[in-house]
PDB file of N, CA and C in Angstrom:
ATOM      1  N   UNK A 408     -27.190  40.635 -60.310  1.00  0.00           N
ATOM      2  CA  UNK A 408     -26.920  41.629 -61.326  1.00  0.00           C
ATOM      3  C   UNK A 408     -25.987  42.714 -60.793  1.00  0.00           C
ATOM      4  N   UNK A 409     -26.375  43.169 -59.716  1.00  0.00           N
ATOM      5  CA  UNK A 409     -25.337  44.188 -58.811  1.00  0.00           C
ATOM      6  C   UNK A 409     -23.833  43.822 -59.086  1.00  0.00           C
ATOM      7  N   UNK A 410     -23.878  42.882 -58.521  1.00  0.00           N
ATOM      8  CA  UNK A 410     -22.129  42.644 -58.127  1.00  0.00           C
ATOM      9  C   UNK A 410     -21.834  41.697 -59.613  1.00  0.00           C
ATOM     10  N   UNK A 411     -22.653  41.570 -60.650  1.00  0.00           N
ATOM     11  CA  UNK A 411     -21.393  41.846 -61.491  1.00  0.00           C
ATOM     12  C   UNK A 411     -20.701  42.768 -62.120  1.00  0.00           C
ATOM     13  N   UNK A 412     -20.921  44.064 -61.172  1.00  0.00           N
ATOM     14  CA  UNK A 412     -20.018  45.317 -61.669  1.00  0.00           C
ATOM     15  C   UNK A 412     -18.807  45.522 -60.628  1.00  0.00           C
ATOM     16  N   UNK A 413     -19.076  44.676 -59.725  1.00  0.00           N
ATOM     17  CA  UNK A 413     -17.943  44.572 -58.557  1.00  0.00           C
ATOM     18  C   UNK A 413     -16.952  43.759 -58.888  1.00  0.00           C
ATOM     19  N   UNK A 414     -15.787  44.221 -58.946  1.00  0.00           N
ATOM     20  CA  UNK A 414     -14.495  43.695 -59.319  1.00  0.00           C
ATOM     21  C   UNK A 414     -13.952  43.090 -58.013  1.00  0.00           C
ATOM     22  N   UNK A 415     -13.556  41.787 -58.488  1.00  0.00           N
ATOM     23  CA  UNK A 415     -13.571  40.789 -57.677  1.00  0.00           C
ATOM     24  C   UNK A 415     -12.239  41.706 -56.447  1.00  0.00           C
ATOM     25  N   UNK A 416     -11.686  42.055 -57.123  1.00  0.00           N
ATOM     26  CA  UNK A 416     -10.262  42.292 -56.054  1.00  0.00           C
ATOM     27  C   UNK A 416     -10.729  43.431 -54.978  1.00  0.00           C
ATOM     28  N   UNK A 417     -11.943  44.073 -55.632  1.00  0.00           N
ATOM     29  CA  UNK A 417     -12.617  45.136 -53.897  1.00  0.00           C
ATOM     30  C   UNK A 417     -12.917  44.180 -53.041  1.00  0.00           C
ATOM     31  N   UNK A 418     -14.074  43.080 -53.905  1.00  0.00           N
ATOM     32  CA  UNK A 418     -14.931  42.366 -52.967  1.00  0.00           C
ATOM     33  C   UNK A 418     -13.163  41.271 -51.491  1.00  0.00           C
ATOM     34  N   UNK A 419     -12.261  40.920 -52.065  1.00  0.00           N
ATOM     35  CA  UNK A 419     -11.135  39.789 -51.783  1.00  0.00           C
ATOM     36  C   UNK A 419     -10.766  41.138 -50.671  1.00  0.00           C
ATOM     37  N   UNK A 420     -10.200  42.515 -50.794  1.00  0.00           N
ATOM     38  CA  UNK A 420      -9.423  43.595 -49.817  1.00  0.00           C
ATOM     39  C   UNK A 420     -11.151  43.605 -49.161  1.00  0.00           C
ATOM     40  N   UNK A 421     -12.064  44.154 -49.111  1.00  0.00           N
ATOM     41  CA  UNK A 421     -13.005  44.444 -48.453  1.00  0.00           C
ATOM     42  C   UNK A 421     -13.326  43.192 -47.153  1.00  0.00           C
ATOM     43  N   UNK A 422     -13.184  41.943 -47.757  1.00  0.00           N
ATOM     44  CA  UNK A 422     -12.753  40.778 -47.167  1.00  0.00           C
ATOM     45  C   UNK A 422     -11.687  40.377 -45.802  1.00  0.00           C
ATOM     46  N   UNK A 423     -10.559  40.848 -46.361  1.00  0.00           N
ATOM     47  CA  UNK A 423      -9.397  40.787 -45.952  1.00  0.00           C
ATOM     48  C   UNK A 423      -9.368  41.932 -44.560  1.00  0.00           C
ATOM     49  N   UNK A 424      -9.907  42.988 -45.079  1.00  0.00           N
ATOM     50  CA  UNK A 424      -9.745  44.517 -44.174  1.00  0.00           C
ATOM     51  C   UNK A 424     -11.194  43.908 -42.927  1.00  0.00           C
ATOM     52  N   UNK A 425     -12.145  43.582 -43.491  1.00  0.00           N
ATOM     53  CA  UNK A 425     -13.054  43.026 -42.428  1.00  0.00           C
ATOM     54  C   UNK A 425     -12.347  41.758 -41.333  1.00  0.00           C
ATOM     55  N   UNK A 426     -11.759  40.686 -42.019  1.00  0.00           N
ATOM     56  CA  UNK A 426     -10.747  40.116 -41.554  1.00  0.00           C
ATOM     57  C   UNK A 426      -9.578  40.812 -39.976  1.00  0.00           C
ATOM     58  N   UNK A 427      -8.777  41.642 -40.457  1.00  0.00           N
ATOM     59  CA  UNK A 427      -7.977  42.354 -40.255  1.00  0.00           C
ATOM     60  C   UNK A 427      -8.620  42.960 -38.863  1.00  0.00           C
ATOM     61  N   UNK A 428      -9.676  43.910 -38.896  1.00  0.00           N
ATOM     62  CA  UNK A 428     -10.721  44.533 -38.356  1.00  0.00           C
ATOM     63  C   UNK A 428     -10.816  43.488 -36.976  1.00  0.00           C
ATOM     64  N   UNK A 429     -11.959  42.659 -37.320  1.00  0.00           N
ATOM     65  CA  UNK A 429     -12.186  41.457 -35.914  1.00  0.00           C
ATOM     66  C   UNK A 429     -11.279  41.286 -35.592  1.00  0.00           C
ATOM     67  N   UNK A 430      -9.967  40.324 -36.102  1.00  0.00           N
ATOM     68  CA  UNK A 430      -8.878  40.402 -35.042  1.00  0.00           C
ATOM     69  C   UNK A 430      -8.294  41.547 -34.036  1.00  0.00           C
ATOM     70  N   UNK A 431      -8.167  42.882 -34.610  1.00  0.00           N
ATOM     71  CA  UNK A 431      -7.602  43.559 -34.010  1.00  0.00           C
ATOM     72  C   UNK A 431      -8.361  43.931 -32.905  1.00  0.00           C
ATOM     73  N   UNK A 432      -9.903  43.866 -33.437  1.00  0.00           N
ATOM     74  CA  UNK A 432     -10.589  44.025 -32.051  1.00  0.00           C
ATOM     75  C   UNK A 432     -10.630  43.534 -30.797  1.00  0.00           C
ATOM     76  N   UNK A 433     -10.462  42.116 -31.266  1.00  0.00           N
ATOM     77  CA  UNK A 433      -9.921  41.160 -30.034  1.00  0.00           C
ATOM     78  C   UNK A 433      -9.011  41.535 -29.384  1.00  0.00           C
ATOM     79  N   UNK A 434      -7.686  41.890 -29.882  1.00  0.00           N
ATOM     80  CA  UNK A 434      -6.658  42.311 -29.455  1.00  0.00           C
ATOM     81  C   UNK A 434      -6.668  43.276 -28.661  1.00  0.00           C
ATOM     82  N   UNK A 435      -7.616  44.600 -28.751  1.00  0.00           N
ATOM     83  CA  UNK A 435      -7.853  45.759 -28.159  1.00  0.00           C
ATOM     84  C   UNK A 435      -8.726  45.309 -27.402  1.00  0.00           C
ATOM     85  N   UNK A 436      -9.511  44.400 -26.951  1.00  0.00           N
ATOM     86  CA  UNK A 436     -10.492  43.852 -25.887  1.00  0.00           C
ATOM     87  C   UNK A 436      -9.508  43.221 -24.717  1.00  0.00           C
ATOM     88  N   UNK A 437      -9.018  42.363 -25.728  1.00  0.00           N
ATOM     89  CA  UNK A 437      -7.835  41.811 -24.598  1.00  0.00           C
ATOM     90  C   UNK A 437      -6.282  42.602 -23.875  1.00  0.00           C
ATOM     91  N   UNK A 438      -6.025  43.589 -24.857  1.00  0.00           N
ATOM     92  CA  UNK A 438      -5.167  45.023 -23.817  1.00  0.00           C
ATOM     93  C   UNK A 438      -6.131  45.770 -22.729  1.00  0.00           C
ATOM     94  N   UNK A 439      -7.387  45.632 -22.778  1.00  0.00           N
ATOM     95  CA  UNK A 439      -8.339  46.321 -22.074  1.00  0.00           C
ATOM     96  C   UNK A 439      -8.319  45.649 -20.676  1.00  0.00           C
ATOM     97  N   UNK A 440      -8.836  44.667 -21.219  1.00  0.00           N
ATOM     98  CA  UNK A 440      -8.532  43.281 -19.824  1.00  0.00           C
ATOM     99  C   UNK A 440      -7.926  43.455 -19.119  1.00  0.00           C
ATOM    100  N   UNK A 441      -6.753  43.476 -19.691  1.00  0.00           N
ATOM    101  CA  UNK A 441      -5.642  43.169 -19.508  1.00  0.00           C
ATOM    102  C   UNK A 441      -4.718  44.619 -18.202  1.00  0.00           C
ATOM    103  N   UNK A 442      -5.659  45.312 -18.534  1.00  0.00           N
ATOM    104  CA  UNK A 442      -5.332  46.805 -18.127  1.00  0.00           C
ATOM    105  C   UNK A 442      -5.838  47.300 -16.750  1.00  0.00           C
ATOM    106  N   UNK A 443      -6.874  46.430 -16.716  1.00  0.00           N
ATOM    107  CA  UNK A 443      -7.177  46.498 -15.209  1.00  0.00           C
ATOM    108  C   UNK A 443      -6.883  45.403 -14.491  1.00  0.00           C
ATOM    109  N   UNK A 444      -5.872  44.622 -14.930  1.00  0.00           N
ATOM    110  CA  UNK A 444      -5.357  43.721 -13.820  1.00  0.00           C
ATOM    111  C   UNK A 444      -4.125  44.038 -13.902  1.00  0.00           C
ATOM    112  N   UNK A 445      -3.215  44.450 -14.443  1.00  0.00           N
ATOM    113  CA  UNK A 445      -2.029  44.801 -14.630  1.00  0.00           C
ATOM    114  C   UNK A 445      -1.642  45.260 -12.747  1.00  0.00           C
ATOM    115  N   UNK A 446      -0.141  45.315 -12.709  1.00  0.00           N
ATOM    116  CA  UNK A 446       0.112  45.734 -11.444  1.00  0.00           C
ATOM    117  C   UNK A 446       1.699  46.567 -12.100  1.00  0.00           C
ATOM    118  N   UNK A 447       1.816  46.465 -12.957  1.00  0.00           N
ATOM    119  CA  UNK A 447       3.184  46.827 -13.003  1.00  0.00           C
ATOM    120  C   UNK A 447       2.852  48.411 -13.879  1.00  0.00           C
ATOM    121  N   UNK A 448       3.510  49.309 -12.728  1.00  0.00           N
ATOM    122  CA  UNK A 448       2.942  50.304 -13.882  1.00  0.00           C
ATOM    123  C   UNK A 448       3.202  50.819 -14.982  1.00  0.00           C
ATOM    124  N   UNK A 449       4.427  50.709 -15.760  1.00  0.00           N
ATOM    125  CA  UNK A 449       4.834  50.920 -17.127  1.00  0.00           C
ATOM    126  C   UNK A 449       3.728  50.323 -17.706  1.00  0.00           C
ATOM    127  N   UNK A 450       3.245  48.882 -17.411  1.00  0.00           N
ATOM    128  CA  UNK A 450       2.528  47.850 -18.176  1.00  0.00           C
ATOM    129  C   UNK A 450       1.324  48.836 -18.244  1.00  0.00           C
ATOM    130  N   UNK A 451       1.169  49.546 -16.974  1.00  0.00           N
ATOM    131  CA  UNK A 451      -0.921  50.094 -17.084  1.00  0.00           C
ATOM    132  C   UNK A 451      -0.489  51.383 -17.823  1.00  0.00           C
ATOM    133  N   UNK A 452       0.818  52.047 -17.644  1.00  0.00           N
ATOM    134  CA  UNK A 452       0.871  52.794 -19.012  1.00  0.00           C
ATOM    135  C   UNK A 452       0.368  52.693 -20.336  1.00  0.00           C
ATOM    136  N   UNK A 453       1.469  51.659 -20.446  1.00  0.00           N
ATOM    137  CA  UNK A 453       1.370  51.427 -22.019  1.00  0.00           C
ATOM    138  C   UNK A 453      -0.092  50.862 -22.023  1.00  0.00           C
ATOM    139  N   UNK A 454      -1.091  50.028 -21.749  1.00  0.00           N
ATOM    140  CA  UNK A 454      -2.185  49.756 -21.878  1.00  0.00           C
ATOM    141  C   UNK A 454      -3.036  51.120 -22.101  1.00  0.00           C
ATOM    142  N   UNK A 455      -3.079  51.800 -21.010  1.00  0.00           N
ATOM    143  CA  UNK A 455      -3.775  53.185 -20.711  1.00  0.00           C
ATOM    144  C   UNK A 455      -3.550  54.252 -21.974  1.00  0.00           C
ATOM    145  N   UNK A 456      -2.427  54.114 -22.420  1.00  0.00           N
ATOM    146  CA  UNK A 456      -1.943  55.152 -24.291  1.00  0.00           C
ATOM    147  C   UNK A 456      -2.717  54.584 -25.211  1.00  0.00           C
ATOM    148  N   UNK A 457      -2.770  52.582 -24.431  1.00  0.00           N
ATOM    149  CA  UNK A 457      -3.274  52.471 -26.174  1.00  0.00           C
ATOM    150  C   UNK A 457      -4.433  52.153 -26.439  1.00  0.00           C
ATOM    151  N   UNK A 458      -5.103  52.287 -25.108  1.00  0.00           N
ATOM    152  CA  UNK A 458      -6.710  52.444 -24.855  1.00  0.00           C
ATOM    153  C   UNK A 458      -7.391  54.056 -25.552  1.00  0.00           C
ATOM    154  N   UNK A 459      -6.297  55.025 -25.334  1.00  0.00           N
ATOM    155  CA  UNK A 459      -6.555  56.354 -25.830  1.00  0.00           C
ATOM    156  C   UNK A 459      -5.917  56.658 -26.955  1.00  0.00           C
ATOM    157  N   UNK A 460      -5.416  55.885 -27.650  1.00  0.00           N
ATOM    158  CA  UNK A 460      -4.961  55.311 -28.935  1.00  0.00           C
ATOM    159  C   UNK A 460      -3.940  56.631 -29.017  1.00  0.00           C
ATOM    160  N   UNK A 461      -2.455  56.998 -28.100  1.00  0.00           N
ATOM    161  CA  UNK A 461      -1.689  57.510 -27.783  1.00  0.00           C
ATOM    162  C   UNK A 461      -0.579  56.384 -28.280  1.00  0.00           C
ATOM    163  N   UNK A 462      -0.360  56.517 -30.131  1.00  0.00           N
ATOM    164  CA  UNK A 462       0.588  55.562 -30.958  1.00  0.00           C
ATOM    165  C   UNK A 462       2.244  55.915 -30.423  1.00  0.00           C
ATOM    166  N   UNK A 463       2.137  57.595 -29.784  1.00  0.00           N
ATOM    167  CA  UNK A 463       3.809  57.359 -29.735  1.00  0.00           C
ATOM    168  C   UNK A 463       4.043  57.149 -28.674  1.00  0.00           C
ATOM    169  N   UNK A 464       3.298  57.429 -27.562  1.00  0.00           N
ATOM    170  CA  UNK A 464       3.793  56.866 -26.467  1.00  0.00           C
ATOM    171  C   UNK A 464       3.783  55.185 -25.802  1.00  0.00           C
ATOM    172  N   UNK A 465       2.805  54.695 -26.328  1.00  0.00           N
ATOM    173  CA  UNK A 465       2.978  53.185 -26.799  1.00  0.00           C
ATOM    174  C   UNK A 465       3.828  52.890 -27.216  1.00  0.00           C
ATOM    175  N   UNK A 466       4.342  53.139 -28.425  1.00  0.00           N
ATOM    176  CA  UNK A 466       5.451  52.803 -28.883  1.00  0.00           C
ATOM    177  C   UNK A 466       6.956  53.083 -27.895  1.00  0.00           C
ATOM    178  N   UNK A 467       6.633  54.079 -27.031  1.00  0.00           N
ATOM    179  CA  UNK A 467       8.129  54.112 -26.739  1.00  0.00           C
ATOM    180  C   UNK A 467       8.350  53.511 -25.615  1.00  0.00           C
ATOM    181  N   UNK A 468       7.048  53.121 -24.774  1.00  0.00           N
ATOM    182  CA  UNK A 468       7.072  52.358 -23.558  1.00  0.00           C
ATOM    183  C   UNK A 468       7.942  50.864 -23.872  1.00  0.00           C
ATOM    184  N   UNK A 469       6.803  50.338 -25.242  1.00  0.00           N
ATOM    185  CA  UNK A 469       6.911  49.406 -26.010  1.00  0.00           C
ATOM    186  C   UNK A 469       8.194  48.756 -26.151  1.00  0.00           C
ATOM    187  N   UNK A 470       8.706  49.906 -26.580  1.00  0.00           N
ATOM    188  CA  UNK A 470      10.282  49.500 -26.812  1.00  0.00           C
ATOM    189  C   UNK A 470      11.680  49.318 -25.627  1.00  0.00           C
ATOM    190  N   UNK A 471      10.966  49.786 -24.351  1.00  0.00           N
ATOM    191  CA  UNK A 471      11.515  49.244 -23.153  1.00  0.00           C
ATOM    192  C   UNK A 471      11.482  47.724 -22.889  1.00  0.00           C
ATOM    193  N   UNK A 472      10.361  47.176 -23.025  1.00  0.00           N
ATOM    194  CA  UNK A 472       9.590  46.066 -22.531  1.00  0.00           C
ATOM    195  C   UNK A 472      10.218  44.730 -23.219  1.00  0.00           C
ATOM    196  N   UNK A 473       9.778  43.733 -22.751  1.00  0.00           N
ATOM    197  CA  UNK A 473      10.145  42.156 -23.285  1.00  0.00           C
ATOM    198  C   UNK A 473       9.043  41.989 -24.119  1.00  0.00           C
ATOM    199  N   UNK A 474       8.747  41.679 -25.100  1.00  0.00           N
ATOM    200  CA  UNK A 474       7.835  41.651 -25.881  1.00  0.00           C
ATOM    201  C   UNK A 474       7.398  40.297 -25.533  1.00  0.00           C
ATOM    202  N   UNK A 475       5.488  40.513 -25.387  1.00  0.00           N
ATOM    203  CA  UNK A 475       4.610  39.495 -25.262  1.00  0.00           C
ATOM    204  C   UNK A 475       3.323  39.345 -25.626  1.00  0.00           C
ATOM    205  N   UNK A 476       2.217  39.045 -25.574  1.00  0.00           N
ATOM    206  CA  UNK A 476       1.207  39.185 -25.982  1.00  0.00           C
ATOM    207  C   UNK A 476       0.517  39.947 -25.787  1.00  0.00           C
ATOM    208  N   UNK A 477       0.534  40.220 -24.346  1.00  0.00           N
ATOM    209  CA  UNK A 477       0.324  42.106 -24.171  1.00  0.00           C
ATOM    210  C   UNK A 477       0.196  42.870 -24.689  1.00  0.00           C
ATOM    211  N   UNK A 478       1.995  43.063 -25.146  1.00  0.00           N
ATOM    212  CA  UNK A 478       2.452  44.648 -25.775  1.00  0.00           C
ATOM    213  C   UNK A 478       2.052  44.203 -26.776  1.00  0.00           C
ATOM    214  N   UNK A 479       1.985  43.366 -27.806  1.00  0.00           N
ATOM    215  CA  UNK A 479       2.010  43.007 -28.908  1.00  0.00           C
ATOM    216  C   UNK A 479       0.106  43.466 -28.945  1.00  0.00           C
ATOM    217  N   UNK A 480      -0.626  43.242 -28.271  1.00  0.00           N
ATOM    218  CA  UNK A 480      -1.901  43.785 -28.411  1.00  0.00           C
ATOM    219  C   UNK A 480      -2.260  45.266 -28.455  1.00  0.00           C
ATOM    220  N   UNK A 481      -1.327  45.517 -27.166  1.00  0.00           N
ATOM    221  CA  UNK A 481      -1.698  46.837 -27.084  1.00  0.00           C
ATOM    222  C   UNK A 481      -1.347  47.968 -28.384  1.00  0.00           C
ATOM    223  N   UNK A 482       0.143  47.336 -28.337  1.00  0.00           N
ATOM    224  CA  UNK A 482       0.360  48.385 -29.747  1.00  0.00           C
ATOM    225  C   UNK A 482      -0.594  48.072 -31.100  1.00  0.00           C
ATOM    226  N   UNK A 483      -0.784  46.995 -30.876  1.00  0.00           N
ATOM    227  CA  UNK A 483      -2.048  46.973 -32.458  1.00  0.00           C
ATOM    228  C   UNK A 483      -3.190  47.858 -31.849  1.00  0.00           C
ATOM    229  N   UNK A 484      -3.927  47.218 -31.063  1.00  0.00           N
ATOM    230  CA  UNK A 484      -5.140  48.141 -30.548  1.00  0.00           C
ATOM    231  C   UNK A 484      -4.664  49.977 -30.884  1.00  0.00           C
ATOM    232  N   UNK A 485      -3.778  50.451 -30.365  1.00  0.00           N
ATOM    233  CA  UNK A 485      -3.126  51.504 -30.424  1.00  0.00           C
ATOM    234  C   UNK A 485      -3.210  52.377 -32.439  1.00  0.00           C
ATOM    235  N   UNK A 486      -2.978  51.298 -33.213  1.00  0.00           N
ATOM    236  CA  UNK A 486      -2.961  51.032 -34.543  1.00  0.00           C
ATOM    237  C   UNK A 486      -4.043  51.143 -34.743  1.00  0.00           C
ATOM    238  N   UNK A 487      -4.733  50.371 -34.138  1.00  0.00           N
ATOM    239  CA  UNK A 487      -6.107  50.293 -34.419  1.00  0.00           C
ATOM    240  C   UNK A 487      -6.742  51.665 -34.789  1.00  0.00           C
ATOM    241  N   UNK A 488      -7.060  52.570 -33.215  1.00  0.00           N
ATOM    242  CA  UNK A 488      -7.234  53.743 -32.968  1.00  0.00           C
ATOM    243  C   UNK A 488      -6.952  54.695 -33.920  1.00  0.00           C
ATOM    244  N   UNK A 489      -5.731  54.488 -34.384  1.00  0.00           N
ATOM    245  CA  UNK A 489      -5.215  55.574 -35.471  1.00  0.00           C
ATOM    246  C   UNK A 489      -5.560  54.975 -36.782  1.00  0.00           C
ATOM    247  N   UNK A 490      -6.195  53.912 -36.847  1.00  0.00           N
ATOM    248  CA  UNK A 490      -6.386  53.496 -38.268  1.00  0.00           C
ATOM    249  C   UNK A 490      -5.482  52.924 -39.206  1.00  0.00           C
ATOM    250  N   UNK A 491      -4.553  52.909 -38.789  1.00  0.00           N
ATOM    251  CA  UNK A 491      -3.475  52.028 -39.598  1.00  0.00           C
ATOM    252  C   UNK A 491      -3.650  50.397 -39.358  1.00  0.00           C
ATOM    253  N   UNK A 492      -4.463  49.959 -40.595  1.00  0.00           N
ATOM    254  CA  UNK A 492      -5.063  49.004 -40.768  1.00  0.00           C
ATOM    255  C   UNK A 492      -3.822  47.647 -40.470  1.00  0.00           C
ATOM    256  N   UNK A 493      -3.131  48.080 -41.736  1.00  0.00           N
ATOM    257  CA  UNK A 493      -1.741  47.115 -42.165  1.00  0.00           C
ATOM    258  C   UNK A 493      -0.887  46.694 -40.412  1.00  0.00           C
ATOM    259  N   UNK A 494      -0.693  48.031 -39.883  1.00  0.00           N
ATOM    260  CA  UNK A 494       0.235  47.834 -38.576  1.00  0.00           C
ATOM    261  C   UNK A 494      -0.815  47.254 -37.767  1.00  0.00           C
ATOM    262  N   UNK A 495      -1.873  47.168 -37.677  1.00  0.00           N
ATOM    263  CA  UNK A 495      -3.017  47.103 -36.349  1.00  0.00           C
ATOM    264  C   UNK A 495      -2.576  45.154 -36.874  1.00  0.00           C
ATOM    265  N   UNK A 496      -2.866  44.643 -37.720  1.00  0.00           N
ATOM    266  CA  UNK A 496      -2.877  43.358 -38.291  1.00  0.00           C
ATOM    267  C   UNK A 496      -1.549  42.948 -38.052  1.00  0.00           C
ATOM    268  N   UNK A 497      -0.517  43.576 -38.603  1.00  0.00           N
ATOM    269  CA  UNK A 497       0.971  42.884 -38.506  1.00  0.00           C
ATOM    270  C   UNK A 497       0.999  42.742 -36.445  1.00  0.00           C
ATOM    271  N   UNK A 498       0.880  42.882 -35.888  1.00  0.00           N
ATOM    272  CA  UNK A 498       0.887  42.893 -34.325  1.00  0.00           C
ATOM    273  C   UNK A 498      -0.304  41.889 -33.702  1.00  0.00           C
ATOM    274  N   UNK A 499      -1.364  42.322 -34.449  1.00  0.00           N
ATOM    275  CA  UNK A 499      -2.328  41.619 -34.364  1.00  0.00           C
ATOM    276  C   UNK A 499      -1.893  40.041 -34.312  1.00  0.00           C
ATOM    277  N   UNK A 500      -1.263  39.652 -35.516  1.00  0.00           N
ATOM    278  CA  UNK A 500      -0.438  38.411 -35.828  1.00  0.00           C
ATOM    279  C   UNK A 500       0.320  38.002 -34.794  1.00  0.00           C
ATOM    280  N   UNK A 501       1.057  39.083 -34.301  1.00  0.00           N
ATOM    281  CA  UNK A 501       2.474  39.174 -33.759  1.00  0.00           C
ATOM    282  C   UNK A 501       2.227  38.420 -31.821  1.00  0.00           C
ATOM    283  N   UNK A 502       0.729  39.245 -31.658  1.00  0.00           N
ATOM    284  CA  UNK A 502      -0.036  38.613 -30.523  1.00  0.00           C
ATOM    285  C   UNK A 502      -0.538  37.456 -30.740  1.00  0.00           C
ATOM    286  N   UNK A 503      -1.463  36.892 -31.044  1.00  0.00           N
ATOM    287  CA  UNK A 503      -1.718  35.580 -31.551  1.00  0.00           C
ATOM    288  C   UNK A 503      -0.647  34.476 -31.753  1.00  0.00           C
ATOM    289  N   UNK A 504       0.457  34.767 -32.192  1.00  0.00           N
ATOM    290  CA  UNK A 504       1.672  33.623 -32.065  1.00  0.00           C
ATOM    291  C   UNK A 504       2.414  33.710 -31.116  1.00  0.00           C
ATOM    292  N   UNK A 505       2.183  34.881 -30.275  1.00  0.00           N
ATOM    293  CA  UNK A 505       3.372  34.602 -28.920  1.00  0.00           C
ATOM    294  C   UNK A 505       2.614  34.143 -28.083  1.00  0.00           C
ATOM    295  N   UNK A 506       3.963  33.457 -27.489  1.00  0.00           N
ATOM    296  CA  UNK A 506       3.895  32.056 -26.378  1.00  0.00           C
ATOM    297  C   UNK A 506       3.484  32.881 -25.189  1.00  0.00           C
ATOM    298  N   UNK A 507       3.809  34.023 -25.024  1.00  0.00           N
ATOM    299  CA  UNK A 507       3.981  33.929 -23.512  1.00  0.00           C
ATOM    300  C   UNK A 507       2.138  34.950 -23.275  1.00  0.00           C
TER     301      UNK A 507
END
């Protein structure tokens, strides 16, 4: 009886954003990891901003770097932090399909 006052398109985004959510978490588990083995230090930078969810300085490390699954985590995790759902996911993606 409840949820037939729930319009299907909350229940499909509520879905989607939970979706969205777990991945990125992964992503921010795995920049974490990733952060105490690092040796290169730009790399434990940018990890270390986006552990403290420090979006611009991530970003500008970011944009030095060869893009890999890494950065591609860290800056979502980073997203994450600040709540920008949409960017935390588009990277999120962006990690998950790179090769390296």
């Amino acid at each position: 009886f409840f949820f037939s006052f729930i319009p299907m398109s909350l229940l499909r985004s509520s879905f989607v954003l939970r979706s969205a959510l777990q991945r990125a978490y992964v992503a921010r588990s795995y920049a974490t990891a990733k952060a105490s083995e690092s040796q290169d230090s730009d790399l434990q930078k940018l990890l270390n901003a986006s552990r403290a969810g420090n979006l611009e300085v991530v970003e500008s490390l970011a944009k030095g770097m060869k893009p890999n699954r890494q950065i591609y985590a860290a800056v979502a995790a980073a997203h994450l932090a600040n709540f920008d759902w949409e960017k935390a996911e588009e990277y999120t993606k962006m990690a998950e399909n790179s090769k390296e």
